Amino acid sequence: MASRDLVIGVIFLTQTVVGILGNFSLLYYYIFLSFTGCRLRPTDLIVKHLVAANSLSLLCKGVPQMMAAFGWNNFPGDFGCKLLFYLHRIGRGVSIGSTCLLSAFQAITISPQNARGTKLKRKALKYIDFSIFLCWTVYMLVNIICPIHVTGKRNNVSISMRKDLQYCSGTTNNKITQLLHAALLSFPDVLCLGIMVWASGHMVFILHRHRQRVQHIHSTNVSPRSSPESRATQSILVLVSTFVCFYSLSSICQVFMALFDNPSWLLVNVSALISGCFPTACPFVLMNCNSCVSRFYLPWLRNTTSTKVITNA
């Protein structure tokens, strides 16, 4: 085994383990607080699906890349390669869609408290379940064509038509077909990205206007801490910024992967590493910026403390 393969294998192993632990830790807090009777926000359901999509993406991309780097190149087989690529694309897509939904619903949540805004919020909350279901359905249908262009290492495909993807192989087609497939696969992502940009701009505008109003209030009773809505909005903005950064880098790598019939070892591995950055960083961004753990445990601790006080009294 070459030293470069060992290094990249350790990097993939570290990224996958850290990402899975982070996502499962965040999911554990939600499950734990659900059993303790804590009331969660409606948008927390989106976060649960975001965590599930991140975990699916990491497992279906990071683990095979790690095993290929350690020398196990032929383990998935033809069907395994198709299934892994399909599930990875679904996980990646739902991660994009969930982040989009999270930013859109948060933008609606902090909208001005008028009759129109209140009516819009009530309608939006009713469609959270349907929006998540639609997100999974759309990406499952759109990515059906993905397994067609992926084969196992041992598949009897002409070497001239193969594209080395480390643990699997991709089949090369004419450029027009590749462009059409790329456009179809990218359309939902671009749509989600546009909604995220709109929602982020809307939230920044509302926060800026709110801050200007607060500056005119000169009272010692006003707490210097921002409201829960402002903190939640800021966390979504950080999450969206992180997503856009990694998504842009990943898209650039994917373009180069599509342009070259035989992408280099470095390009294939860098592209895979960048695609796993957002699923790995996402739970830590949420826990840090939104104070998820503290917000989840405070109501439970308060309920526990109140119960103890009443019992002791």
PDB file of C-alpha atoms in Angstrom:
ATOM      1  CA  MET A   1       0.000   0.000   0.000  1.00  0.00           C
ATOM      2  CA  ALA A   2       1.398   3.410  -0.985  1.00  0.00           C
ATOM      3  CA  SER A   3       1.866   6.005   1.732  1.00  0.00           C
ATOM      4  CA  ARG A   4      -0.519   8.400  -0.045  1.00  0.00           C
ATOM      5  CA  ASP A   5      -3.265   5.753   0.033  1.00  0.00           C
ATOM      6  CA  LEU A   6      -2.691   5.205   3.746  1.00  0.00           C
ATOM      7  CA  VAL A   7      -2.893   8.941   4.448  1.00  0.00           C
ATOM      8  CA  ILE A   8      -6.084   9.430   2.420  1.00  0.00           C
ATOM      9  CA  GLY A   9      -7.607   6.335   4.025  1.00  0.00           C
ATOM     10  CA  VAL A  10      -6.965   7.723   7.518  1.00  0.00           C
ATOM     11  CA  ILE A  11      -8.440  11.088   6.469  1.00  0.00           C
ATOM     12  CA  PHE A  12     -11.610   9.435   5.148  1.00  0.00           C
ATOM     13  CA  LEU A  13     -11.838   7.303   8.292  1.00  0.00           C
ATOM     14  CA  THR A  14     -11.517  10.364  10.536  1.00  0.00           C
ATOM     15  CA  GLN A  15     -14.031  12.378   8.537  1.00  0.00           C
ATOM     16  CA  THR A  16     -16.582   9.562   8.498  1.00  0.00           C
ATOM     17  CA  VAL A  17     -16.264   8.705  12.200  1.00  0.00           C
ATOM     18  CA  VAL A  18     -16.417  12.360  13.311  1.00  0.00           C
ATOM     19  CA  GLY A  19     -19.376  13.069  11.027  1.00  0.00           C
ATOM     20  CA  ILE A  20     -21.351   9.995  12.068  1.00  0.00           C
ATOM     21  CA  LEU A  21     -20.727  10.641  15.772  1.00  0.00           C
ATOM     22  CA  GLY A  22     -21.757  14.277  15.409  1.00  0.00           C
ATOM     23  CA  ASN A  23     -24.967  13.493  13.534  1.00  0.00           C
ATOM     24  CA  PHE A  24     -25.942  10.620  15.824  1.00  0.00           C
ATOM     25  CA  SER A  25     -25.221  12.753  18.904  1.00  0.00           C
ATOM     26  CA  LEU A  26     -27.569  15.439  17.631  1.00  0.00           C
ATOM     27  CA  LEU A  27     -30.199  12.834  16.777  1.00  0.00           C
ATOM     28  CA  TYR A  28     -29.800  11.258  20.229  1.00  0.00           C
ATOM     29  CA  TYR A  29     -30.632  14.556  21.936  1.00  0.00           C
ATOM     30  CA  TYR A  30     -33.822  14.873  19.915  1.00  0.00           C
ATOM     31  CA  ILE A  31     -34.880  11.306  20.694  1.00  0.00           C
ATOM     32  CA  PHE A  32     -33.999  11.673  24.376  1.00  0.00           C
ATOM     33  CA  LEU A  33     -35.956  14.889  24.794  1.00  0.00           C
ATOM     34  CA  SER A  34     -38.913  13.437  22.914  1.00  0.00           C
ATOM     35  CA  PHE A  35     -39.098  10.705  25.554  1.00  0.00           C
ATOM     36  CA  THR A  36     -38.745  13.247  28.372  1.00  0.00           C
ATOM     37  CA  GLY A  37     -41.787  15.158  27.150  1.00  0.00           C
ATOM     38  CA  CYS A  38     -40.008  18.325  26.013  1.00  0.00           C
ATOM     39  CA  ARG A  39     -41.813  20.338  23.391  1.00  0.00           C
ATOM     40  CA  LEU A  40     -39.658  20.849  20.305  1.00  0.00           C
ATOM     41  CA  ARG A  41     -40.046  23.460  17.595  1.00  0.00           C
ATOM     42  CA  PRO A  42     -41.827  22.439  14.368  1.00  0.00           C
ATOM     43  CA  THR A  43     -38.638  23.018  12.364  1.00  0.00           C
ATOM     44  CA  ASP A  44     -36.790  20.480  14.532  1.00  0.00           C
ATOM     45  CA  LEU A  45     -38.423  17.762  12.416  1.00  0.00           C
ATOM     46  CA  ILE A  46     -36.505  19.138   9.425  1.00  0.00           C
ATOM     47  CA  VAL A  47     -33.274  18.943  11.423  1.00  0.00           C
ATOM     48  CA  LYS A  48     -33.941  15.258  12.164  1.00  0.00           C
ATOM     49  CA  HIS A  49     -34.252  14.491   8.461  1.00  0.00           C
ATOM     50  CA  LEU A  50     -31.184  16.615   7.762  1.00  0.00           C
ATOM     51  CA  VAL A  51     -29.236  14.491  10.249  1.00  0.00           C
ATOM     52  CA  ALA A  52     -30.516  11.279   8.628  1.00  0.00           C
ATOM     53  CA  ALA A  53     -29.567  12.515   5.154  1.00  0.00           C
ATOM     54  CA  ASN A  54     -26.096  13.553   6.332  1.00  0.00           C
ATOM     55  CA  SER A  55     -25.505  10.138   7.890  1.00  0.00           C
ATOM     56  CA  LEU A  56     -26.657   8.358   4.723  1.00  0.00           C
ATOM     57  CA  SER A  57     -24.360  10.494   2.587  1.00  0.00           C
ATOM     58  CA  LEU A  58     -21.345   9.886   4.830  1.00  0.00           C
ATOM     59  CA  LEU A  59     -21.869   6.131   5.106  1.00  0.00           C
ATOM     60  CA  CYS A  60     -22.391   5.604   1.368  1.00  0.00           C
ATOM     61  CA  LYS A  61     -19.429   7.758   0.310  1.00  0.00           C
ATOM     62  CA  GLY A  62     -16.898   7.906   3.121  1.00  0.00           C
ATOM     63  CA  VAL A  63     -16.817   4.202   3.995  1.00  0.00           C
ATOM     64  CA  PRO A  64     -16.294   2.923   0.409  1.00  0.00           C
ATOM     65  CA  GLN A  65     -13.652   5.595  -0.269  1.00  0.00           C
ATOM     66  CA  MET A  66     -11.850   4.644   2.939  1.00  0.00           C
ATOM     67  CA  MET A  67     -11.927   0.930   2.076  1.00  0.00           C
ATOM     68  CA  ALA A  68     -10.683   1.625  -1.453  1.00  0.00           C
ATOM     69  CA  ALA A  69      -7.801   3.686  -0.064  1.00  0.00           C
ATOM     70  CA  PHE A  70      -6.848   0.752   2.187  1.00  0.00           C
ATOM     71  CA  GLY A  71      -6.705  -1.579  -0.814  1.00  0.00           C
ATOM     72  CA  TRP A  72     -10.196  -3.137  -0.984  1.00  0.00           C
ATOM     73  CA  ASN A  73     -11.076  -1.981  -4.494  1.00  0.00           C
ATOM     74  CA  ASN A  74     -13.419  -4.744  -5.666  1.00  0.00           C
ATOM     75  CA  PHE A  75     -15.670  -5.229  -2.640  1.00  0.00           C
ATOM     76  CA  PRO A  76     -18.961  -3.523  -3.699  1.00  0.00           C
ATOM     77  CA  GLY A  77     -19.593  -5.384  -6.940  1.00  0.00           C
ATOM     78  CA  ASP A  78     -21.753  -4.040  -9.744  1.00  0.00           C
ATOM     79  CA  PHE A  79     -25.041  -3.923  -7.806  1.00  0.00           C
ATOM     80  CA  GLY A  80     -23.286  -2.572  -4.711  1.00  0.00           C
ATOM     81  CA  CYS A  81     -21.735   0.286  -6.674  1.00  0.00           C
ATOM     82  CA  LYS A  82     -25.066   1.272  -8.176  1.00  0.00           C
ATOM     83  CA  LEU A  83     -26.802   1.119  -4.794  1.00  0.00           C
ATOM     84  CA  LEU A  84     -24.087   3.084  -2.978  1.00  0.00           C
ATOM     85  CA  PHE A  85     -24.007   5.866  -5.565  1.00  0.00           C
ATOM     86  CA  TYR A  86     -27.803   6.043  -5.643  1.00  0.00           C
ATOM     87  CA  LEU A  87     -28.136   6.259  -1.852  1.00  0.00           C
ATOM     88  CA  HIS A  88     -25.314   8.799  -1.662  1.00  0.00           C
ATOM     89  CA  ARG A  89     -27.024  11.016  -4.226  1.00  0.00           C
ATOM     90  CA  ILE A  90     -30.309  10.767  -2.321  1.00  0.00           C
ATOM     91  CA  GLY A  91     -28.606  11.623   0.977  1.00  0.00           C
ATOM     92  CA  ARG A  92     -26.764  14.536  -0.600  1.00  0.00           C
ATOM     93  CA  GLY A  93     -29.925  15.812  -2.258  1.00  0.00           C
ATOM     94  CA  VAL A  94     -32.101  15.555   0.853  1.00  0.00           C
ATOM     95  CA  SER A  95     -29.359  17.306   2.824  1.00  0.00           C
ATOM     96  CA  ILE A  96     -29.559  20.194   0.335  1.00  0.00           C
ATOM     97  CA  GLY A  97     -33.357  20.173   0.382  1.00  0.00           C
ATOM     98  CA  SER A  98     -33.560  20.027   4.189  1.00  0.00           C
ATOM     99  CA  THR A  99     -31.163  22.952   4.555  1.00  0.00           C
ATOM    100  CA  CYS A 100     -33.292  24.864   2.059  1.00  0.00           C
ATOM    101  CA  LEU A 101     -36.500  24.045   3.966  1.00  0.00           C
ATOM    102  CA  LEU A 102     -34.872  24.999   7.259  1.00  0.00           C
ATOM    103  CA  SER A 103     -33.825  28.419   5.990  1.00  0.00           C
ATOM    104  CA  ALA A 104     -37.189  29.046   4.276  1.00  0.00           C
ATOM    105  CA  PHE A 105     -39.304  28.121   7.316  1.00  0.00           C
ATOM    106  CA  GLN A 106     -37.012  30.126   9.613  1.00  0.00           C
ATOM    107  CA  ALA A 107     -37.425  33.149   7.331  1.00  0.00           C
ATOM    108  CA  ILE A 108     -41.206  32.763   7.561  1.00  0.00           C
ATOM    109  CA  THR A 109     -41.018  32.296  11.354  1.00  0.00           C
ATOM    110  CA  ILE A 110     -39.268  35.629  11.996  1.00  0.00           C
ATOM    111  CA  SER A 111     -41.479  37.570   9.581  1.00  0.00           C
ATOM    112  CA  PRO A 112     -43.298  40.626  11.021  1.00  0.00           C
ATOM    113  CA  GLN A 113     -46.144  39.836  13.405  1.00  0.00           C
ATOM    114  CA  ASN A 114     -49.030  41.140  11.320  1.00  0.00           C
ATOM    115  CA  ALA A 115     -52.218  39.501  10.113  1.00  0.00           C
ATOM    116  CA  ARG A 116     -50.690  38.398   6.817  1.00  0.00           C
ATOM    117  CA  GLY A 117     -47.507  37.106   8.466  1.00  0.00           C
ATOM    118  CA  THR A 118     -49.416  35.150  11.110  1.00  0.00           C
ATOM    119  CA  LYS A 119     -51.607  33.511   8.470  1.00  0.00           C
ATOM    120  CA  LEU A 120     -48.535  32.565   6.422  1.00  0.00           C
ATOM    121  CA  LYS A 121     -46.830  31.019   9.460  1.00  0.00           C
ATOM    122  CA  ARG A 122     -49.845  28.861  10.263  1.00  0.00           C
ATOM    123  CA  LYS A 123     -50.025  27.603   6.688  1.00  0.00           C
ATOM    124  CA  ALA A 124     -46.282  26.940   6.563  1.00  0.00           C
ATOM    125  CA  LEU A 125     -46.341  24.848   9.735  1.00  0.00           C
ATOM    126  CA  LYS A 126     -49.047  22.630   8.268  1.00  0.00           C
ATOM    127  CA  TYR A 127     -46.888  21.793   5.249  1.00  0.00           C
ATOM    128  CA  ILE A 128     -43.644  20.857   7.008  1.00  0.00           C
ATOM    129  CA  ASP A 129     -44.390  17.105   6.891  1.00  0.00           C
ATOM    130  CA  PHE A 130     -45.469  17.279   3.267  1.00  0.00           C
ATOM    131  CA  SER A 131     -42.403  19.341   2.305  1.00  0.00           C
ATOM    132  CA  ILE A 132     -40.040  16.773   3.830  1.00  0.00           C
ATOM    133  CA  PHE A 133     -41.886  13.903   2.105  1.00  0.00           C
ATOM    134  CA  LEU A 134     -41.739  15.776  -1.209  1.00  0.00           C
ATOM    135  CA  CYS A 135     -38.020  16.397  -0.744  1.00  0.00           C
ATOM    136  CA  TRP A 136     -37.244  12.679  -0.319  1.00  0.00           C
ATOM    137  CA  THR A 137     -39.556  11.732  -3.216  1.00  0.00           C
ATOM    138  CA  VAL A 138     -38.101  14.248  -5.670  1.00  0.00           C
ATOM    139  CA  TYR A 139     -34.497  13.216  -5.069  1.00  0.00           C
ATOM    140  CA  MET A 140     -35.351   9.515  -5.175  1.00  0.00           C
ATOM    141  CA  LEU A 141     -36.967   9.985  -8.595  1.00  0.00           C
ATOM    142  CA  VAL A 142     -34.430  12.403 -10.063  1.00  0.00           C
ATOM    143  CA  ASN A 143     -31.438  10.235  -9.155  1.00  0.00           C
ATOM    144  CA  ILE A 144     -32.839   7.042 -10.694  1.00  0.00           C
ATOM    145  CA  ILE A 145     -30.652   7.668 -13.762  1.00  0.00           C
ATOM    146  CA  CYS A 146     -27.517   7.840 -11.603  1.00  0.00           C
ATOM    147  CA  PRO A 147     -26.900   4.055 -11.226  1.00  0.00           C
ATOM    148  CA  ILE A 148     -27.045   3.620 -15.012  1.00  0.00           C
ATOM    149  CA  HIS A 149     -23.636   5.268 -15.391  1.00  0.00           C
ATOM    150  CA  VAL A 150     -21.914   3.385 -12.539  1.00  0.00           C
ATOM    151  CA  THR A 151     -20.507  -0.141 -12.678  1.00  0.00           C
ATOM    152  CA  GLY A 152     -18.304  -2.358 -10.560  1.00  0.00           C
ATOM    153  CA  LYS A 153     -14.596  -2.819 -11.190  1.00  0.00           C
ATOM    154  CA  ARG A 154     -15.138  -6.325 -12.553  1.00  0.00           C
ATOM    155  CA  ASN A 155     -17.873  -5.379 -14.999  1.00  0.00           C
ATOM    156  CA  ASN A 156     -17.180  -6.331 -18.626  1.00  0.00           C
ATOM    157  CA  VAL A 157     -17.134  -2.781 -19.915  1.00  0.00           C
ATOM    158  CA  SER A 158     -14.568  -1.623 -22.440  1.00  0.00           C
ATOM    159  CA  ILE A 159     -11.603   0.068 -20.785  1.00  0.00           C
ATOM    160  CA  SER A 160     -11.944   3.005 -23.169  1.00  0.00           C
ATOM    161  CA  MET A 161     -15.465   3.634 -21.832  1.00  0.00           C
ATOM    162  CA  ARG A 162     -14.500   3.425 -18.143  1.00  0.00           C
ATOM    163  CA  LYS A 163     -13.888   6.280 -15.754  1.00  0.00           C
ATOM    164  CA  ASP A 164     -11.959   5.276 -12.641  1.00  0.00           C
ATOM    165  CA  LEU A 165     -13.842   6.259  -9.438  1.00  0.00           C
ATOM    166  CA  GLN A 166     -11.561   4.391  -7.021  1.00  0.00           C
ATOM    167  CA  TYR A 167     -13.881   1.646  -5.733  1.00  0.00           C
ATOM    168  CA  CYS A 168     -16.233   1.746  -8.742  1.00  0.00           C
ATOM    169  CA  SER A 169     -16.135   2.736 -12.388  1.00  0.00           C
ATOM    170  CA  GLY A 170     -18.167   5.238 -14.328  1.00  0.00           C
ATOM    171  CA  THR A 171     -19.220   4.788 -17.938  1.00  0.00           C
ATOM    172  CA  THR A 172     -18.491   7.611 -20.351  1.00  0.00           C
ATOM    173  CA  ASN A 173     -21.116   8.786 -22.842  1.00  0.00           C
ATOM    174  CA  ASN A 174     -21.214  11.535 -25.425  1.00  0.00           C
ATOM    175  CA  LYS A 175     -20.971  15.078 -24.109  1.00  0.00           C
ATOM    176  CA  ILE A 176     -24.554  16.027 -25.008  1.00  0.00           C
ATOM    177  CA  THR A 177     -25.990  13.160 -22.953  1.00  0.00           C
ATOM    178  CA  GLN A 178     -23.721  14.032 -20.034  1.00  0.00           C
ATOM    179  CA  LEU A 179     -24.807  17.677 -20.148  1.00  0.00           C
ATOM    180  CA  LEU A 180     -28.503  16.716 -20.215  1.00  0.00           C
ATOM    181  CA  HIS A 181     -28.090  14.381 -17.262  1.00  0.00           C
ATOM    182  CA  ALA A 182     -26.066  16.988 -15.364  1.00  0.00           C
ATOM    183  CA  ALA A 183     -28.760  19.609 -16.007  1.00  0.00           C
ATOM    184  CA  LEU A 184     -31.506  17.267 -14.776  1.00  0.00           C
ATOM    185  CA  LEU A 185     -29.584  16.336 -11.627  1.00  0.00           C
ATOM    186  CA  SER A 186     -28.580  19.932 -10.902  1.00  0.00           C
ATOM    187  CA  PHE A 187     -31.989  21.569 -11.395  1.00  0.00           C
ATOM    188  CA  PRO A 188     -33.392  20.738  -7.895  1.00  0.00           C
ATOM    189  CA  ASP A 189     -30.072  21.768  -6.310  1.00  0.00           C
ATOM    190  CA  VAL A 190     -30.020  25.117  -8.096  1.00  0.00           C
ATOM    191  CA  LEU A 191     -33.664  25.729  -7.159  1.00  0.00           C
ATOM    192  CA  CYS A 192     -32.909  24.995  -3.489  1.00  0.00           C
ATOM    193  CA  LEU A 193     -29.845  27.213  -3.632  1.00  0.00           C
ATOM    194  CA  GLY A 194     -31.930  30.096  -4.992  1.00  0.00           C
ATOM    195  CA  ILE A 195     -34.507  29.678  -2.203  1.00  0.00           C
ATOM    196  CA  MET A 196     -31.707  29.613   0.375  1.00  0.00           C
ATOM    197  CA  VAL A 197     -30.226  32.847  -0.968  1.00  0.00           C
ATOM    198  CA  TRP A 198     -33.646  34.519  -0.866  1.00  0.00           C
ATOM    199  CA  ALA A 199     -34.392  33.266   2.661  1.00  0.00           C
ATOM    200  CA  SER A 200     -30.956  34.282   3.939  1.00  0.00           C
ATOM    201  CA  GLY A 201     -31.288  37.765   2.462  1.00  0.00           C
ATOM    202  CA  HIS A 202     -34.762  38.095   3.976  1.00  0.00           C
ATOM    203  CA  MET A 203     -33.510  37.044   7.419  1.00  0.00           C
ATOM    204  CA  VAL A 204     -30.538  39.416   7.270  1.00  0.00           C
ATOM    205  CA  PHE A 205     -32.872  42.287   6.362  1.00  0.00           C
ATOM    206  CA  ILE A 206     -35.266  41.508   9.236  1.00  0.00           C
ATOM    207  CA  LEU A 207     -32.420  41.153  11.761  1.00  0.00           C
ATOM    208  CA  HIS A 208     -30.861  44.426  10.615  1.00  0.00           C
ATOM    209  CA  ARG A 209     -34.168  46.256  10.896  1.00  0.00           C
ATOM    210  CA  HIS A 210     -34.807  44.722  14.328  1.00  0.00           C
ATOM    211  CA  ARG A 211     -31.356  45.766  15.552  1.00  0.00           C
ATOM    212  CA  GLN A 212     -31.940  49.338  14.409  1.00  0.00           C
ATOM    213  CA  ARG A 213     -35.196  49.465  16.373  1.00  0.00           C
ATOM    214  CA  VAL A 214     -33.596  48.037  19.501  1.00  0.00           C
ATOM    215  CA  GLN A 215     -30.840  50.658  19.417  1.00  0.00           C
ATOM    216  CA  HIS A 216     -33.447  53.363  20.065  1.00  0.00           C
ATOM    217  CA  ILE A 217     -34.533  51.690  23.306  1.00  0.00           C
ATOM    218  CA  HIS A 218     -32.463  53.056  26.190  1.00  0.00           C
ATOM    219  CA  SER A 219     -33.433  51.078  29.230  1.00  0.00           C
ATOM    220  CA  THR A 220     -31.401  49.261  31.848  1.00  0.00           C
ATOM    221  CA  ASN A 221     -34.039  46.527  31.929  1.00  0.00           C
ATOM    222  CA  VAL A 222     -33.316  45.427  28.396  1.00  0.00           C
ATOM    223  CA  SER A 223     -31.266  42.260  28.358  1.00  0.00           C
ATOM    224  CA  PRO A 224     -28.097  42.417  26.227  1.00  0.00           C
ATOM    225  CA  ARG A 225     -28.747  38.887  25.003  1.00  0.00           C
ATOM    226  CA  SER A 226     -30.509  38.453  21.685  1.00  0.00           C
ATOM    227  CA  SER A 227     -33.898  36.798  21.468  1.00  0.00           C
ATOM    228  CA  PRO A 228     -34.228  33.033  20.810  1.00  0.00           C
ATOM    229  CA  GLU A 229     -35.549  33.826  17.342  1.00  0.00           C
ATOM    230  CA  SER A 230     -32.500  35.948  16.548  1.00  0.00           C
ATOM    231  CA  ARG A 231     -30.107  33.275  17.792  1.00  0.00           C
ATOM    232  CA  ALA A 232     -31.928  30.593  15.790  1.00  0.00           C
ATOM    233  CA  THR A 233     -31.863  32.797  12.693  1.00  0.00           C
ATOM    234  CA  GLN A 234     -28.153  33.482  13.088  1.00  0.00           C
ATOM    235  CA  SER A 235     -27.487  29.749  13.389  1.00  0.00           C
ATOM    236  CA  ILE A 236     -29.410  29.063  10.174  1.00  0.00           C
ATOM    237  CA  LEU A 237     -27.442  31.786   8.408  1.00  0.00           C
ATOM    238  CA  VAL A 238     -24.164  30.212   9.537  1.00  0.00           C
ATOM    239  CA  LEU A 239     -25.427  26.794   8.435  1.00  0.00           C
ATOM    240  CA  VAL A 240     -26.465  28.090   5.006  1.00  0.00           C
ATOM    241  CA  SER A 241     -23.144  29.918   4.572  1.00  0.00           C
ATOM    242  CA  THR A 242     -21.265  26.722   5.433  1.00  0.00           C
ATOM    243  CA  PHE A 243     -23.398  24.782   2.984  1.00  0.00           C
ATOM    244  CA  VAL A 244     -22.943  27.272   0.118  1.00  0.00           C
ATOM    245  CA  CYS A 245     -19.167  27.294   0.655  1.00  0.00           C
ATOM    246  CA  PHE A 246     -18.760  23.510   0.576  1.00  0.00           C
ATOM    247  CA  TYR A 247     -21.411  23.036  -2.124  1.00  0.00           C
ATOM    248  CA  SER A 248     -19.644  25.509  -4.418  1.00  0.00           C
ATOM    249  CA  LEU A 249     -16.310  23.730  -3.980  1.00  0.00           C
ATOM    250  CA  SER A 250     -17.977  20.350  -4.508  1.00  0.00           C
ATOM    251  CA  SER A 251     -19.713  21.572  -7.670  1.00  0.00           C
ATOM    252  CA  ILE A 252     -16.420  22.822  -9.103  1.00  0.00           C
ATOM    253  CA  CYS A 253     -14.846  19.409  -8.467  1.00  0.00           C
ATOM    254  CA  GLN A 254     -17.840  17.651 -10.049  1.00  0.00           C
ATOM    255  CA  VAL A 255     -17.495  19.798 -13.169  1.00  0.00           C
ATOM    256  CA  PHE A 256     -13.843  18.802 -13.515  1.00  0.00           C
ATOM    257  CA  MET A 257     -14.778  15.159 -12.892  1.00  0.00           C
ATOM    258  CA  ALA A 258     -17.291  15.331 -15.755  1.00  0.00           C
ATOM    259  CA  LEU A 259     -14.873  17.070 -18.139  1.00  0.00           C
ATOM    260  CA  PHE A 260     -12.086  14.515 -17.794  1.00  0.00           C
ATOM    261  CA  ASP A 261     -12.598  10.976 -19.081  1.00  0.00           C
ATOM    262  CA  ASN A 262      -9.867   9.760 -16.727  1.00  0.00           C
ATOM    263  CA  PRO A 263      -9.811  12.008 -13.636  1.00  0.00           C
ATOM    264  CA  SER A 264      -6.653  11.865 -11.565  1.00  0.00           C
ATOM    265  CA  TRP A 265      -6.343  10.088  -8.215  1.00  0.00           C
ATOM    266  CA  LEU A 266      -6.050  13.458  -6.473  1.00  0.00           C
ATOM    267  CA  LEU A 267      -9.172  14.914  -8.103  1.00  0.00           C
ATOM    268  CA  VAL A 268     -11.327  11.884  -7.264  1.00  0.00           C
ATOM    269  CA  ASN A 269     -10.298  11.866  -3.610  1.00  0.00           C
ATOM    270  CA  VAL A 270     -10.445  15.649  -3.124  1.00  0.00           C
ATOM    271  CA  SER A 271     -13.935  15.675  -4.656  1.00  0.00           C
ATOM    272  CA  ALA A 272     -15.061  12.908  -2.271  1.00  0.00           C
ATOM    273  CA  LEU A 273     -13.524  14.677   0.741  1.00  0.00           C
ATOM    274  CA  ILE A 274     -15.197  17.997  -0.055  1.00  0.00           C
ATOM    275  CA  SER A 275     -18.577  16.301  -0.591  1.00  0.00           C
ATOM    276  CA  GLY A 276     -18.322  14.921   2.958  1.00  0.00           C
ATOM    277  CA  CYS A 277     -17.360  18.229   4.581  1.00  0.00           C
ATOM    278  CA  PHE A 278     -20.869  19.646   4.985  1.00  0.00           C
ATOM    279  CA  PRO A 279     -22.455  16.433   6.394  1.00  0.00           C
ATOM    280  CA  THR A 280     -19.564  16.298   8.865  1.00  0.00           C
ATOM    281  CA  ALA A 281     -19.642  19.967   9.893  1.00  0.00           C
ATOM    282  CA  CYS A 282     -23.438  20.398   9.880  1.00  0.00           C
ATOM    283  CA  PRO A 283     -24.286  18.894  13.327  1.00  0.00           C
ATOM    284  CA  PHE A 284     -21.471  20.807  15.031  1.00  0.00           C
ATOM    285  CA  VAL A 285     -22.576  24.077  13.429  1.00  0.00           C
ATOM    286  CA  LEU A 286     -26.114  23.469  14.688  1.00  0.00           C
ATOM    287  CA  MET A 287     -25.001  22.497  18.196  1.00  0.00           C
ATOM    288  CA  ASN A 288     -22.594  25.411  18.507  1.00  0.00           C
ATOM    289  CA  CYS A 289     -24.521  28.271  16.914  1.00  0.00           C
ATOM    290  CA  ASN A 290     -28.010  27.304  17.969  1.00  0.00           C
ATOM    291  CA  SER A 291     -26.962  25.997  21.400  1.00  0.00           C
ATOM    292  CA  CYS A 292     -28.957  22.872  20.677  1.00  0.00           C
ATOM    293  CA  VAL A 293     -27.814  20.923  23.708  1.00  0.00           C
ATOM    294  CA  SER A 294     -28.435  23.774  26.120  1.00  0.00           C
ATOM    295  CA  ARG A 295     -31.790  24.611  24.561  1.00  0.00           C
ATOM    296  CA  PHE A 296     -32.871  20.989  24.717  1.00  0.00           C
ATOM    297  CA  TYR A 297     -31.779  20.342  28.284  1.00  0.00           C
ATOM    298  CA  LEU A 298     -32.918  23.611  29.905  1.00  0.00           C
ATOM    299  CA  PRO A 299     -36.677  22.854  29.729  1.00  0.00           C
ATOM    300  CA  TRP A 300     -36.062  19.346  31.086  1.00  0.00           C
ATOM    301  CA  LEU A 301     -33.867  20.650  33.902  1.00  0.00           C
ATOM    302  CA  ARG A 302     -36.413  23.315  34.774  1.00  0.00           C
ATOM    303  CA  ASN A 303     -39.219  20.739  34.859  1.00  0.00           C
ATOM    304  CA  THR A 304     -37.064  18.449  37.006  1.00  0.00           C
ATOM    305  CA  THR A 305     -36.138  21.279  39.372  1.00  0.00           C
ATOM    306  CA  SER A 306     -39.742  22.413  39.685  1.00  0.00           C
ATOM    307  CA  THR A 307     -40.840  18.865  40.473  1.00  0.00           C
ATOM    308  CA  LYS A 308     -38.188  18.549  43.171  1.00  0.00           C
ATOM    309  CA  VAL A 309     -39.171  21.865  44.733  1.00  0.00           C
ATOM    310  CA  ILE A 310     -42.839  20.878  44.852  1.00  0.00           C
ATOM    311  CA  THR A 311     -41.964  17.452  46.280  1.00  0.00           C
ATOM    312  CA  ASN A 312     -39.692  18.930  48.959  1.00  0.00           C
ATOM    313  CA  ALA A 313     -42.281  21.523  49.880  1.00  0.00           C
TER     314      ALA A 313
END
